[in-house]
Short mmCIF file of C-alpha atoms in Angstrom, two decimals:
data_model
loop_
_atom_site.label_atom_id
_atom_site.label_comp_id
_atom_site.label_asym_id
_atom_site.label_seq_id
_atom_site.Cartn_x
_atom_site.Cartn_y
_atom_site.Cartn_z
CA MET A 1 45.49 -32.14 5.44
CA ARG A 2 45.16 -29.56 8.33
CA THR A 3 46.10 -26.69 4.88
CA ALA A 4 42.84 -27.71 3.34
CA VAL A 5 40.90 -28.21 6.52
CA VAL A 6 42.36 -24.57 8.03
CA ALA A 7 41.48 -22.63 3.96
CA ALA A 8 37.58 -24.92 3.91
CA LEU A 9 36.20 -23.24 6.48
CA LEU A 10 38.78 -19.60 5.80
CA GLY A 11 37.11 -19.89 1.68
CA LEU A 12 33.24 -21.35 3.25
CA GLY A 13 33.16 -18.47 6.14
CA ALA A 14 34.22 -15.69 3.32
CA PHE A 15 31.93 -16.88 0.69
CA ALA A 16 29.43 -17.11 4.02
CA ALA A 17 30.30 -13.50 5.11
CA ALA A 18 30.65 -11.37 2.18
CA ALA A 19 27.19 -13.15 0.79
CA GLY A 20 25.10 -12.26 3.31
CA LEU A 21 26.87 -7.96 3.32
CA VAL A 22 25.52 -8.22 -0.45
CA LEU A 23 22.10 -9.55 0.11
CA GLN A 24 22.45 -6.44 2.36
CA LEU A 25 23.19 -3.86 1.43
CA HIS A 26 22.53 -3.90 -1.91
CA ALA A 27 20.08 -6.27 -2.30
CA TYR A 28 18.20 -4.97 -0.42
CA PRO A 29 17.53 -1.74 -1.06
CA LEU A 30 17.61 -2.43 -4.04
CA LEU A 31 14.41 -5.63 -3.67
CA ALA A 32 12.53 -4.19 -1.15
CA LYS A 33 10.85 -1.09 -2.43
CA LEU A 34 7.24 -1.05 -4.12
CA GLN A 35 6.58 -1.72 -8.07
CA HIS A 36 6.52 1.16 -11.27
CA ASP A 37 4.39 -0.90 -13.20
CA ILE A 38 1.15 -1.90 -10.49
CA ASN A 39 -1.54 -3.19 -12.08
CA THR A 40 -4.73 -4.58 -10.06
CA VAL A 41 -8.54 -4.84 -9.49
CA SER A 42 -10.04 -5.67 -6.63
CA ILE A 43 -13.44 -5.72 -5.71
CA SER A 44 -15.53 -4.01 -2.85
CA ARG A 45 -19.56 -5.29 -1.85
CA GLY A 46 -21.62 -3.91 0.74
CA GLU A 47 -25.38 -5.18 2.32
CA GLY A 48 -28.52 -3.90 3.23
CA VAL A 49 -26.43 -0.28 2.42
CA THR A 50 -28.84 2.96 2.79
CA ALA A 51 -27.38 5.88 0.57
CA VAL A 52 -28.10 8.34 -2.02
CA VAL A 53 -28.76 7.20 -5.31
CA TYR A 54 -28.93 9.54 -9.33
CA PRO A 55 -30.86 7.83 -11.83
CA PRO A 56 -31.49 9.22 -14.68
CA GLY A 57 -33.37 12.49 -15.56
CA ALA A 58 -34.51 12.85 -12.04
CA ALA A 59 -33.42 13.75 -8.29
CA PRO A 60 -31.15 12.03 -6.43
CA GLU A 61 -32.91 10.14 -3.24
CA VAL A 62 -32.53 7.94 -1.05
CA ARG A 63 -32.83 4.18 -0.78
CA HIS A 64 -32.02 1.35 1.43
CA ASP A 65 -31.44 -1.64 2.20
CA LEU A 66 -29.13 -1.00 -1.35
CA SER A 67 -26.70 -4.20 -2.42
CA LEU A 68 -22.88 -2.49 -3.73
CA THR A 69 -20.81 -2.81 -5.32
CA ALA A 70 -16.89 -0.59 -5.75
CA THR A 71 -14.71 -1.62 -7.44
CA THR A 72 -10.69 -0.59 -7.49
CA HIS A 73 -7.88 -0.24 -10.14
CA VAL A 74 -4.46 0.68 -8.74
CA GLU A 75 -1.89 1.12 -11.06
CA GLY A 76 2.00 3.23 -11.71
CA ASP A 77 1.93 5.80 -13.99
CA LEU A 78 5.69 4.91 -15.62
CA ALA A 79 4.78 7.82 -17.11
CA ALA A 80 5.30 10.15 -14.91
CA PRO A 81 8.72 12.57 -14.61
CA GLU A 82 9.28 11.16 -10.48
CA VAL A 83 9.46 6.95 -11.91
CA LYS A 84 12.91 6.22 -12.36
CA GLU A 85 15.05 3.56 -12.58
CA ASN A 86 15.90 1.67 -8.70
CA GLY A 87 14.36 5.20 -8.50
CA ASP A 88 13.80 6.07 -4.40
CA VAL A 89 10.16 6.76 -5.88
CA THR A 90 7.21 5.63 -7.50
CA VAL A 91 3.81 7.29 -8.70
CA TRP A 92 0.31 5.61 -8.45
CA LYS A 93 -3.08 5.93 -9.60
CA ARG A 94 -6.00 4.56 -8.07
CA ALA A 95 -9.73 5.09 -9.71
CA THR A 96 -12.73 4.17 -7.38
CA ILE A 97 -15.96 3.84 -8.67
CA VAL A 98 -19.08 2.98 -6.78
CA LYS A 99 -21.79 1.15 -7.86
CA GLU A 100 -26.03 -0.59 -6.44
CA ASP A 101 -26.06 -3.57 -7.67
CA ALA A 102 -29.97 -3.41 -9.15
CA ASP A 103 -29.58 -0.39 -11.76
CA GLY A 104 -26.05 -0.23 -11.70
CA LEU A 105 -26.45 3.11 -10.41
CA VAL A 106 -23.25 5.04 -9.90
CA LEU A 107 -23.32 6.48 -6.20
CA SER A 108 -20.11 7.70 -6.09
CA ALA A 109 -16.49 8.01 -7.97
CA GLU A 110 -13.26 9.10 -7.93
CA VAL A 111 -9.63 8.78 -9.47
CA ARG A 112 -6.93 10.28 -7.69
CA LYS A 113 -2.70 9.84 -8.01
CA VAL A 114 -0.10 10.19 -5.72
CA CYS A 115 3.73 10.02 -5.35
CA LEU A 116 5.19 6.79 -2.64
CA ASP A 117 8.67 6.20 -1.28
CA ARG A 118 8.94 3.28 -2.22
CA ARG A 119 9.99 2.34 0.85
CA THR A 120 8.27 3.33 3.87
CA GLY A 121 4.78 4.11 0.66
CA GLU A 122 4.61 7.68 2.25
CA ALA A 123 3.10 10.18 -0.31
CA VAL A 124 5.98 12.13 -1.26
CA ALA A 125 6.57 15.86 -2.70
CA PRO A 126 7.14 17.68 -4.77
CA CYS A 127 5.03 14.99 -7.25
CA ARG A 128 4.06 17.44 -10.75
CA GLY A 129 1.00 15.16 -10.93
CA GLU A 130 -0.55 14.75 -8.16
CA PHE A 131 -4.29 15.46 -7.80
CA TYR A 132 -7.52 13.80 -7.03
CA GLU A 133 -11.23 14.42 -8.06
CA THR A 134 -14.69 13.03 -7.30
CA GLU A 135 -16.33 14.81 -9.79
CA GLN A 136 -16.42 15.05 -13.73
CA GLY A 137 -13.87 18.46 -14.74
CA LYS A 138 -13.23 19.80 -10.68
CA ARG A 139 -9.90 18.65 -10.45
CA ILE A 140 -7.86 19.88 -7.20
CA THR A 141 -3.87 19.05 -8.21
CA ALA A 142 -1.28 19.70 -6.14
CA GLU A 143 0.44 23.57 -5.69
CA GLY A 144 4.83 23.20 -5.32
CA ARG A 145 6.20 21.37 -3.83
CA SER A 146 2.88 20.96 -0.87
CA LEU A 147 1.82 17.48 0.06
CA LEU A 148 -1.87 17.04 -1.65
CA GLN A 149 -2.91 13.54 -0.15
CA PRO A 150 -0.05 13.09 2.78
CA GLY A 151 0.66 9.94 4.78
CA LEU A 152 0.07 6.74 3.76
CA ASN A 153 -2.07 5.35 0.93
CA PHE A 154 -1.87 2.54 -0.21
CA VAL A 155 0.63 0.58 2.22
CA PHE A 156 1.89 0.22 4.87
CA PRO A 157 6.53 0.59 4.93
CA PHE A 158 8.48 -2.70 4.66
CA GLY A 159 8.92 -3.83 8.34
CA THR A 160 5.64 -2.96 9.34
CA GLU A 161 5.74 -1.47 12.75
CA GLN A 162 2.97 -2.77 15.52
CA ARG A 163 2.75 1.25 16.70
CA ASP A 164 0.02 3.85 15.25
CA HIS A 165 0.86 4.68 11.75
CA ASP A 166 -0.79 8.16 9.70
CA TRP A 167 -3.64 6.75 7.14
CA TYR A 168 -5.09 9.32 4.34
CA ASP A 169 -9.17 9.27 4.75
CA THR A 170 -10.11 10.01 0.97
CA VAL A 171 -13.36 11.24 2.73
CA LEU A 172 -11.67 14.04 5.01
CA ASN A 173 -8.43 14.44 2.73
CA ARG A 174 -6.36 14.86 4.89
CA PRO A 175 -4.20 11.54 7.43
CA VAL A 176 -6.40 10.54 10.46
CA ALA A 177 -4.01 8.33 13.29
CA ILE A 178 -4.95 4.87 13.02
CA HIS A 179 -3.60 2.37 15.82
CA PHE A 180 -2.18 -1.34 15.45
CA ALA A 181 -5.04 -3.48 17.28
CA GLY A 182 -3.66 -7.07 17.52
CA GLU A 183 -2.14 -10.05 14.80
CA GLN A 184 -4.50 -12.80 14.08
CA LEU A 185 -4.09 -15.20 11.00
CA LEU A 186 -5.53 -14.48 7.63
CA GLN A 187 -5.37 -17.82 5.60
CA GLY A 188 -2.33 -18.66 7.21
CA LEU A 189 -0.24 -15.43 6.69
CA ASP A 190 0.23 -13.61 10.23
CA VAL A 191 -0.98 -9.83 9.76
CA TYR A 192 -1.46 -7.30 12.14
CA ARG A 193 -4.93 -5.78 12.80
CA PHE A 194 -4.82 -1.84 12.50
CA ALA A 195 -8.52 0.12 13.29
CA HIS A 196 -9.16 3.67 14.03
CA THR A 197 -13.18 5.23 14.38
CA ILE A 198 -13.44 8.35 12.86
CA PRO A 199 -16.22 10.34 15.19
CA PRO A 200 -19.17 11.59 13.01
CA THR A 201 -16.92 15.09 11.48
CA ALA A 202 -18.84 17.70 9.14
CA LEU A 203 -17.64 18.40 6.02
CA GLY A 204 -20.19 21.43 4.65
CA ARG A 205 -22.03 23.07 4.05
CA PHE A 206 -24.59 22.96 1.17
CA ALA A 207 -27.90 23.75 -0.01
CA VAL A 208 -30.16 20.39 -1.42
CA PRO A 209 -33.47 19.79 -2.89
CA GLY A 210 -35.84 20.03 0.60
CA ALA A 211 -36.93 16.95 -0.84
CA LEU A 212 -33.91 15.19 -0.05
CA VAL A 213 -34.27 16.34 3.38
CA GLY A 214 -38.37 15.49 3.95
CA SER A 215 -39.18 18.98 3.95
CA ALA A 216 -42.06 20.85 1.70
CA GLU A 217 -39.32 23.88 0.66
CA SER A 218 -37.54 23.23 -2.13
CA SER A 219 -34.38 24.60 -1.21
CA VAL A 220 -32.70 23.25 2.74
CA ASP A 221 -29.30 24.15 3.68
CA VAL A 222 -28.04 21.69 5.58
CA THR A 223 -24.56 19.68 6.35
CA GLN A 224 -22.72 16.91 5.20
CA TYR A 225 -21.73 14.99 8.69
CA TYR A 226 -19.05 11.87 7.77
CA GLY A 227 -18.10 9.13 10.53
CA VAL A 228 -15.85 4.95 10.38
CA THR A 229 -15.37 2.96 11.36
CA ARG A 230 -12.03 1.50 9.19
CA THR A 231 -10.02 -2.11 9.71
CA LEU A 232 -7.01 -3.12 7.52
CA LEU A 233 -5.21 -6.27 8.42
CA VAL A 234 -2.01 -6.34 7.13
CA GLU A 235 1.25 -8.35 6.31
CA PRO A 236 3.61 -6.53 7.85
CA ARG A 237 7.37 -7.91 6.45
CA THR A 238 6.23 -6.67 2.93
CA GLY A 239 3.78 -3.79 4.44
CA ALA A 240 1.04 -5.03 2.07
CA VAL A 241 -3.48 -4.60 2.74
CA LEU A 242 -5.24 -8.33 2.04
CA SER A 243 -8.53 -6.91 4.14
CA VAL A 244 -10.45 -3.41 4.05
CA ARG A 245 -13.03 -3.42 6.22
CA GLU A 246 -15.31 0.15 7.01
CA ASP A 247 -18.41 0.93 8.26
CA ILE A 248 -19.54 4.30 6.74
CA ARG A 249 -21.94 6.65 8.11
CA GLN A 250 -22.84 10.20 6.53
CA GLU A 251 -26.15 11.98 7.08
CA LEU A 252 -26.95 15.52 6.33
CA ARG A 253 -27.97 17.87 9.16
CA THR A 254 -30.97 21.28 9.24
CA ALA A 255 -29.12 23.65 12.22
CA ALA A 256 -32.29 22.00 14.20
CA GLN A 257 -30.77 18.73 14.08
CA ALA A 258 -29.15 15.68 16.04
CA GLU A 259 -26.55 13.67 15.69
CA GLY A 260 -28.48 10.81 13.44
CA ALA A 261 -31.67 12.29 13.04
CA GLY A 262 -30.45 13.81 9.97
CA THR A 263 -30.78 12.50 5.95
CA PRO A 264 -28.75 9.19 6.17
CA VAL A 265 -26.81 9.66 2.30
CA PHE A 266 -25.26 6.94 3.67
CA ALA A 267 -24.85 3.78 6.06
CA GLY A 268 -23.36 1.21 5.58
CA GLU A 269 -20.76 -1.24 5.48
CA LEU A 270 -17.89 -2.27 2.55
CA GLY A 271 -15.70 -4.69 2.93
CA LEU A 272 -12.89 -6.59 0.53
CA THR A 273 -14.62 -10.10 -0.97
CA ASN A 274 -12.84 -13.14 0.10
CA ALA A 275 -11.43 -13.47 -3.83
CA SER A 276 -9.74 -10.01 -3.35
CA VAL A 277 -8.60 -10.94 0.43
CA THR A 278 -7.17 -14.32 -1.35
CA ALA A 279 -5.53 -13.01 -3.96
CA ASN A 280 -3.31 -10.64 -2.22
CA VAL A 281 -2.74 -13.25 0.24
CA ASP A 282 -1.71 -15.35 -2.95
CA GLN A 283 0.58 -11.94 -4.21
CA VAL A 284 2.17 -12.01 -0.31
CA LYS A 285 2.95 -16.08 -0.52
CA GLN A 286 4.79 -15.08 -3.24
CA ASN A 287 6.54 -12.66 -2.76
CA LEU A 288 7.62 -13.35 0.86
CA PRO A 289 10.37 -16.44 0.03
CA LYS A 290 11.94 -12.91 -2.40
CA LEU A 291 11.32 -11.26 1.22
CA PHE A 292 13.22 -14.08 3.00
CA MET A 293 16.20 -13.95 0.60
CA ILE A 294 16.93 -10.21 1.54
CA THR A 295 15.53 -10.34 5.07
CA VAL A 296 16.60 -12.98 7.13
CA LEU A 297 19.34 -15.38 5.23
CA PRO A 298 21.80 -12.38 5.23
CA ALA A 299 21.62 -12.47 9.17
CA VAL A 300 22.28 -16.08 8.84
CA LEU A 301 25.07 -15.97 5.83
CA LEU A 302 26.86 -13.57 8.98
CA ALA A 303 26.42 -15.85 11.39
CA ALA A 304 28.02 -18.48 9.85
CA GLY A 305 31.01 -17.00 8.21
CA ALA A 306 32.27 -15.55 11.36
CA ALA A 307 32.09 -18.41 13.34
CA LEU A 308 33.32 -20.89 9.64
CA LEU A 309 36.19 -17.66 9.66
CA ALA A 310 36.39 -18.21 14.02
CA ALA A 311 36.69 -21.90 14.03
CA GLY A 312 39.11 -21.06 10.86
CA ALA A 313 41.15 -19.15 12.32
CA VAL A 314 41.73 -20.32 15.25
CA LEU A 315 43.10 -23.79 13.31
CA LEU A 316 45.63 -21.45 11.57
CA LEU A 317 46.88 -19.62 15.23
CA ARG A 318 46.87 -23.33 16.65
CA TRP A 319 48.95 -25.27 13.71
CA ARG A 320 50.62 -22.57 12.43
CA ARG A 321 50.27 -24.02 9.31
CA GLY A 322 48.38 -23.11 5.33
CA LEU A 323 48.40 -19.26 6.46
CA VAL A 324 48.50 -19.12 2.33
CA ALA A 325 46.47 -21.07 1.75
CA GLY A 326 43.84 -19.58 3.88
CA ALA A 327 44.43 -16.26 2.43
CA LEU A 328 44.00 -17.21 -0.85
CA ALA A 329 40.74 -18.95 -0.25
CA LEU A 330 39.64 -16.01 1.99
CA VAL A 331 39.99 -13.64 -2.00
CA PHE A 332 38.23 -16.25 -3.40
CA GLY A 333 35.67 -17.32 -0.89
CA ALA A 334 34.66 -13.67 -0.78
CA CYS A 335 35.11 -12.21 -4.67
CA LEU A 336 32.69 -15.24 -5.97
CA ALA A 337 30.13 -14.48 -3.49
CA GLY A 338 30.80 -10.86 -3.96
CA ALA A 339 30.13 -12.32 -8.28
CA ILE A 340 27.34 -14.16 -7.65
CA THR A 341 25.38 -12.63 -5.22
CA TYR A 342 25.60 -9.24 -7.16
CA GLY A 343 24.88 -11.09 -10.14
CA VAL A 344 21.98 -12.71 -9.73
CA THR A 345 20.39 -9.95 -7.23
CA ASN A 346 20.58 -7.62 -9.97
CA ALA A 347 18.62 -9.99 -12.85
CA SER A 348 15.84 -9.49 -9.73
CA ASP A 349 15.22 -6.00 -9.95
CA PRO A 350 12.23 -5.76 -11.09
CA ASP A 351 13.16 -2.51 -12.56
CA GLY A 352 15.31 -3.78 -14.59
CA SER A 353 12.55 -5.43 -17.10
CA LEU A 354 10.94 -2.55 -17.57
CA ASP A 355 11.26 0.51 -20.68
CA LEU A 356 11.44 3.36 -19.05
CA LYS A 357 12.64 5.88 -22.12
CA ASN A 358 10.16 4.83 -24.02
CA VAL A 359 6.14 5.29 -21.78
CA VAL A 360 3.37 7.14 -23.98
CA SER A 361 1.68 7.75 -21.26
CA SER A 362 -0.74 5.95 -18.74
CA THR A 363 -2.86 3.54 -18.79
CA ASN A 364 -6.25 6.38 -19.61
CA VAL A 365 -9.69 3.99 -17.96
CA ASP A 366 -13.77 5.46 -17.46
CA TYR A 367 -13.89 5.89 -13.54
CA GLY A 368 -17.11 6.99 -13.91
CA LEU A 369 -17.49 10.34 -12.30
CA ARG A 370 -19.98 12.44 -13.54
#
């Protein structure tokens, strides 16, 4: 009986410890990563917005009290050369188009492609297909090993920390520090709030029709200024951005005009709809149990395994019997746990279901670029 107790304790301890080690050393690196085959659509809306619109066949004009809809489509580019099964880099393409609701006129549109570190979410280089395009035929591409869109573009790192992060601003075309601003509850999830305010910043100087800025001149030189207050709600364990709200201010100023005295070309707030936020939350809630299996569970198993092994060793030394049975139980328990955990982990690998060898090209969608 004593031999059986010792063997059981040592076998169960070895099983738990081995399972914890495999989950920590093999499952976490294999499963805690951005997916290659992402394909999502999210909607943002704004009310009472002032913006420049572009009526067909007519000059651009400033309109007020607009209702806007911004549609963002994010997809994985499985044909990108950087995309490899269980590789450290993935490639995502994002297209955003902003329309006013009354006439369906396009206010702005962009498409961009970025290579991402699958664990940190940071943009990485070299990235042979990296680009961004906000006007049809005027695509900006990366050169050599340069990083065209550095920082975080889509998500935060797994295990997001309560600190500043570099968030890439698609208007300034550079990363800007976004600050941890507290915790809150979002549809049952504990989330981190990150926020920053970018003060009015000059984007460039160019000529516009005088009528656009209230001048009798046929053409007027102006400087475009851009500022935004941005708030992101992030689920820290997965790094998923669940909610985005941006209060955007852009204006055209002549050399004689001070801040706020120019012509507003965009003034208003855009935020993800409740439906899009709920879809993001639901997706995270589906993923959290899987993440628990490879983050919290390994620590629990290792602690339980250590306790069982210690108890078995104490009884073995005290009773001085069951040495052979205990040794066999150790080996059997460790091997069985390793085989089961390793097999289940590999079967759960999302990359295993992808046929990356026969991908012809990534999805091509109409991005609405003018």
